[in-house]
Every structure is written in structure tokens, then in C-alpha cells.
Coordinates of C-alpha atoms in Angstrom, one line a residue:
M73 CA 75.1 110.9 94.4
N74 CA 78.3 113.3 95.7
L75 CA 75.9 116.0 94.9
V76 CA 72.7 114.7 96.7
I77 CA 73.2 112.0 99.2
I78 CA 76.1 113.1 100.8
P79 CA 75.9 117.2 101.4
L80 CA 72.6 116.0 102.7
A81 CA 73.6 113.5 104.7
F82 CA 76.8 116.1 106.6
T83 CA 73.5 118.9 106.3
G84 CA 71.1 116.3 108.8
A85 CA 74.6 115.5 111.1
L86 CA 75.2 119.2 111.4
S87 CA 71.1 119.8 112.0
W88 CA 71.3 117.6 114.9
L89 CA 74.3 118.4 116.2
N90 CA 73.6 121.9 116.6
R91 CA 70.4 121.3 117.6
Q92 CA 72.2 119.6 120.6
T93 CA 74.3 122.8 121.1
K94 CA 71.0 125.2 121.4
K95 CA 69.6 122.5 123.6
L96 CA 72.6 123.5 126.0
L97 CA 72.7 126.9 125.1
V98 CA 69.5 127.8 126.1
T99 CA 69.5 125.7 129.7
Y100 CA 72.3 127.2 131.0
Y101 CA 72.7 130.6 129.6
G102 CA 68.9 131.1 128.7
P103 CA 67.1 131.4 125.0
N104 CA 68.9 134.8 124.3
S105 CA 71.8 133.0 124.3
Q106 CA 70.6 131.4 120.8
V107 CA 70.9 134.8 119.0
W108 CA 74.1 136.0 120.5
L109 CA 75.8 133.4 119.8
G110 CA 73.9 132.7 115.8
G111 CA 72.8 136.2 114.8
L112 CA 74.2 135.7 111.7
G113 CA 73.9 132.3 111.2
I114 CA 70.4 132.5 111.8
M115 CA 69.6 135.4 109.3
I116 CA 71.8 133.7 106.4
H117 CA 69.4 130.8 106.8
E118 CA 66.4 132.8 106.9
T119 CA 67.6 135.0 103.8
S120 CA 68.1 131.6 101.9
H121 CA 64.8 131.1 102.9
L122 CA 63.5 134.2 101.3
I123 CA 65.7 134.7 98.3
A124 CA 64.6 130.5 97.0
A125 CA 60.9 131.4 98.1
L126 CA 61.1 134.6 95.4
I127 CA 63.0 133.0 92.5
F128 CA 60.5 129.8 93.4
R129 CA 57.8 132.7 92.7
H130 CA 56.1 132.0 96.0
R131 CA 54.4 135.3 98.1
I132 CA 56.1 136.2 100.6
D133 CA 53.7 136.8 103.6
A134 CA 55.9 137.6 106.5
V135 CA 59.5 138.0 107.5
K136 CA 61.5 138.4 110.8
L137 CA 65.3 137.3 109.9
L138 CA 66.4 137.5 113.8
Q139 CA 64.5 138.2 116.8
F140 CA 64.8 137.4 120.5
P141 CA 62.4 134.7 121.5
S142 CA 59.9 135.2 123.5
T143 CA 57.1 133.7 126.1
N144 CA 54.2 134.3 122.9
Q145 CA 57.1 133.2 120.2
Q146 CA 59.8 131.1 120.3
T147 CA 61.4 131.5 116.9
L148 CA 64.7 133.2 115.9
G149 CA 63.0 134.5 113.2
Y150 CA 61.0 132.9 110.0
V151 CA 59.8 133.7 106.7
R152 CA 56.5 132.4 106.0
H153 CA 55.3 131.4 102.2
S154 CA 52.5 130.8 100.2
W155 CA 52.7 128.7 96.6
N156 CA 50.2 128.1 94.2
Q157 CA 49.2 124.1 94.8
Q158 CA 48.3 123.8 91.0
S159 CA 52.0 124.7 89.7
K160 CA 54.5 122.5 89.9
Y161 CA 57.5 124.6 89.6
Q162 CA 56.2 126.5 92.6
Q163 CA 56.1 122.7 94.4
L164 CA 59.0 122.0 93.5
G165 CA 60.2 124.8 94.8
N166 CA 59.8 123.4 98.2
F167 CA 62.3 121.3 97.8
F168 CA 65.0 124.6 97.5
I169 CA 63.5 126.5 99.6
G170 CA 63.3 124.0 102.6
L171 CA 67.0 122.8 101.8
A172 CA 67.9 126.6 101.3
P173 CA 70.0 127.6 104.4
A174 CA 72.4 124.4 103.7
V175 CA 73.8 125.9 100.1
G176 CA 73.4 130.2 101.3
C177 CA 75.9 129.0 104.9
S178 CA 78.2 127.2 102.3
L179 CA 78.2 129.7 100.9
V180 CA 78.9 132.1 102.7
L181 CA 81.1 130.2 104.5
A182 CA 83.5 129.9 101.5
G183 CA 83.4 133.1 100.8
L184 CA 84.7 134.0 104.4
G185 CA 87.5 131.0 103.4
F186 CA 88.1 132.3 100.6
W187 CA 88.3 136.0 101.7
L188 CA 90.3 135.2 105.4
V189 CA 92.4 132.1 104.7
P190 CA 92.5 131.4 101.4
N191 CA 95.0 129.2 101.7
L192 CA 93.1 126.5 104.6
M193 CA 90.8 126.8 101.8
H194 CA 92.6 126.2 98.5
T195 CA 93.7 122.8 100.3
L196 CA 90.2 121.9 101.1
M197 CA 89.5 122.4 97.5
A198 CA 92.2 119.9 96.6
W199 CA 90.7 117.6 98.3
G200 CA 87.8 117.9 97.1
I201 CA 88.9 117.3 93.5
N202 CA 91.4 114.7 94.2
L203 CA 88.4 112.7 96.3
S204 CA 86.4 113.6 92.9
S205 CA 88.6 112.2 90.7
G206 CA 89.3 109.0 93.3
Q207 CA 92.2 110.0 94.8
L208 CA 92.3 110.7 98.6
A209 CA 95.7 112.5 99.4
A210 CA 95.9 116.5 98.1
S211 CA 99.1 118.9 98.2
P212 CA 98.7 120.4 100.8
D213 CA 99.3 124.8 100.8
L214 CA 101.6 124.6 103.8
R215 CA 102.3 128.4 103.8
I216 CA 100.1 130.2 107.4
D217 CA 97.4 132.4 107.2
K218 CA 97.5 135.5 109.3
W219 CA 96.6 134.6 112.6
W220 CA 94.1 137.3 112.7
H221 CA 92.2 136.1 109.9
I222 CA 92.2 132.8 111.1
L223 CA 90.9 134.1 114.9
L224 CA 87.7 135.6 113.0
F225 CA 87.1 133.4 110.5
I226 CA 86.5 130.8 113.4
I227 CA 84.3 133.5 115.0
L228 CA 82.5 133.4 112.6
A229 CA 82.2 130.1 111.0
T230 CA 81.0 129.4 114.6
N231 CA 78.5 131.5 114.8
I232 CA 77.6 130.5 111.0
S233 CA 77.0 126.7 112.3
W234 CA 75.6 127.1 115.0
G235 CA 73.0 129.6 113.6
G236 CA 72.4 128.4 110.1
F237 CA 72.4 124.8 109.4
D238 CA 69.8 124.0 111.3
L239 CA 66.9 122.8 109.4
S240 CA 64.5 122.8 111.8
P241 CA 60.9 120.6 111.3
A242 CA 59.2 122.9 109.6
D243 CA 61.8 122.6 106.9
L244 CA 62.3 119.4 106.6
Q245 CA 58.6 118.9 106.2
N246 CA 58.3 122.1 103.5
T247 CA 61.7 120.0 101.1
S248 CA 59.6 116.7 101.4
T249 CA 56.3 118.0 99.3
G250 CA 59.1 118.5 96.8
A251 CA 61.0 116.0 97.1
W252 CA 59.2 113.9 94.5
L253 CA 59.7 116.5 91.4
W254 CA 63.1 116.6 92.4
G255 CA 63.6 113.4 91.5
V256 CA 62.0 113.3 88.6
V257 CA 64.2 116.9 86.9
L258 CA 67.5 114.3 88.7
V259 CA 66.0 111.4 86.9
V260 CA 65.3 113.7 82.9
G261 CA 68.2 115.8 83.2
T262 CA 71.1 112.9 83.4
L263 CA 69.7 110.6 80.9
T264 CA 68.8 114.0 78.8
L265 CA 73.1 114.5 79.5
T266 CA 73.7 111.5 79.0
L267 CA 72.5 111.7 75.6
V268 CA 74.2 114.7 74.5
S269 CA 77.2 113.7 76.1
P270 CA 78.0 110.3 76.0
H271 CA 81.4 110.4 77.3
G272 CA 79.9 112.0 80.7
T273 CA 82.8 115.1 80.9
W274 CA 79.6 116.8 83.0
L275 CA 79.4 114.2 85.6
S276 CA 82.9 115.4 86.5
G277 CA 82.3 118.5 87.4
L278 CA 78.6 117.4 89.8
K279 CA 81.1 115.3 91.0
Y280 CA 83.9 117.8 91.5
L281 CA 81.3 120.2 93.1
G282 CA 79.8 117.6 95.4
W283 CA 83.0 117.1 96.9
G284 CA 83.8 120.2 97.2
W285 CA 80.5 121.4 99.4
A286 CA 81.0 117.5 101.6
I287 CA 83.9 118.4 102.5
L288 CA 82.9 121.9 103.1
L289 CA 80.2 120.9 105.7
G290 CA 82.5 118.5 106.9
F291 CA 84.4 121.3 108.2
A292 CA 81.6 122.9 109.3
L293 CA 80.1 120.2 111.4
L294 CA 83.9 119.2 112.5
L295 CA 84.3 122.8 114.2
S296 CA 81.2 122.8 115.3
F297 CA 81.8 119.1 117.8
F298 CA 84.6 120.9 118.9
L299 CA 83.2 124.3 120.2
Q300 CA 80.6 121.9 121.8
L301 CA 82.9 119.9 123.3
I302 CA 84.4 122.9 124.4
L303 CA 80.7 124.2 125.4
R304 CA 79.9 120.8 127.7
I305 CA 83.7 121.1 129.5
V306 CA 82.9 125.0 130.2
I307 CA 79.8 124.2 131.8
R308 CA 81.2 120.8 133.6
F309 CA 83.6 123.3 135.4
T310 CA 81.0 126.7 135.6
K311 CA 77.5 125.6 135.9

């Protein structure tokens, strides 16, 4: 559950929150502001779709990683793909292709975090380990990362959060077409691992991974919330 439901819940909250932020940006600063303030996230979003589609052997019909919206084309980027509906593997791929931006943006965010603010990331991962073992407290790393590293990380994380974590209705619809197959894989995989390792040592690894991912998404959600609050304050006093 930690590896599926909790990250999905955070991803849903991030999608909703950042969709509201984009509406504010479009309303008060124009459609192009979405690209200026979320362009990096948009490119990671579309690249994640593309990589997942290639892994599951979908045919790539057209790709646009980033574009400014126009009257005729409102989308900020797209990956158009098609698949063999008789192939269960390709149908299962729809589940991962739809959710791929949540994974791709999380991995990039984690990579940037360990590069720019390693002390913060080690503390977050310590929380993940403790939560996976049922403990609430963590031993924080009291060392402070360089101030310009922190600033750069916040800027990049904001761009990724605003532009990358917003799963569109098309993404969610695409995910639903392969969801039942993923459910079958989870059930069969869990039963198989339980038979191979009845003591459940593999479960601890999955719990740690799930909580670590959830904490990373929670950080992005918290950052998105505070930045939207700041945006609303700026709009209130300037517009």
C-alpha cells in the first residue's frame, strides 16, 4: 500500500494544487507564464511519458517536449503514442505511461536534492527509514547546506513542481486503461514473493521505498502550497 496508495494520493493532491496555480498564472500573467515558471517541469513531464512509452514498446507518433500555448494549440507539450490493443504488455504500459511524470519528476527532484542540498535529503531519507519501521522521530542532520545551493534547489524544485506534477485528465484516463492489469501483477507478485520469502524481508524494502517517495512528494506538495500562497499575496497587492 505504501508504494502505491500513498504516492498516488500525494500525486493527486499535487496535480490539483498545481492546476490551480496554473489557472492563477494564466488569469493574471497570461498563458506564457506557465512556460516561463514551469518549463523545466513540463519537459521532464513529457520526457517521462516518452521514456515509459518506449519501454512498453508503444509506437511514438509525435513528440513536443515544450511549446508556448496558442489559440489553436493550448497544450504545453505532448507525446502522442499508439499501441497494439491485443498486447497485454503494451496495455499494462498505459498505467505506467500515465503516471510516469510523477516518477520522473520525483527522480529528478531527488537527484537535484542529493546534489545541491544533501544534508536536507539525508534527513528526509532518515524520516523515510524510520516511518517504514513504525517510528515517527528522525535524527536530523544539523549541518546547513550552502545558501546558494538552497536557493537554486528551491527555484528548480518550484519549476519542476509547477510544471511537472500536474497530471492531465488524458494522463489519468490513459492510466485507467492499464490499472486492472497492474492490480493483477501486484497480487501475483505479492503471493510469489510471500512464498519465496515467507518472513517478508522484501516487504521492508518496499515500505522504505514507498515512504521515501511519499516524503519526497510531500516536500513538493508543501513547497507548491507555500509558493501558491506567496503568488496569491503578490496578486492581491499588485493586481
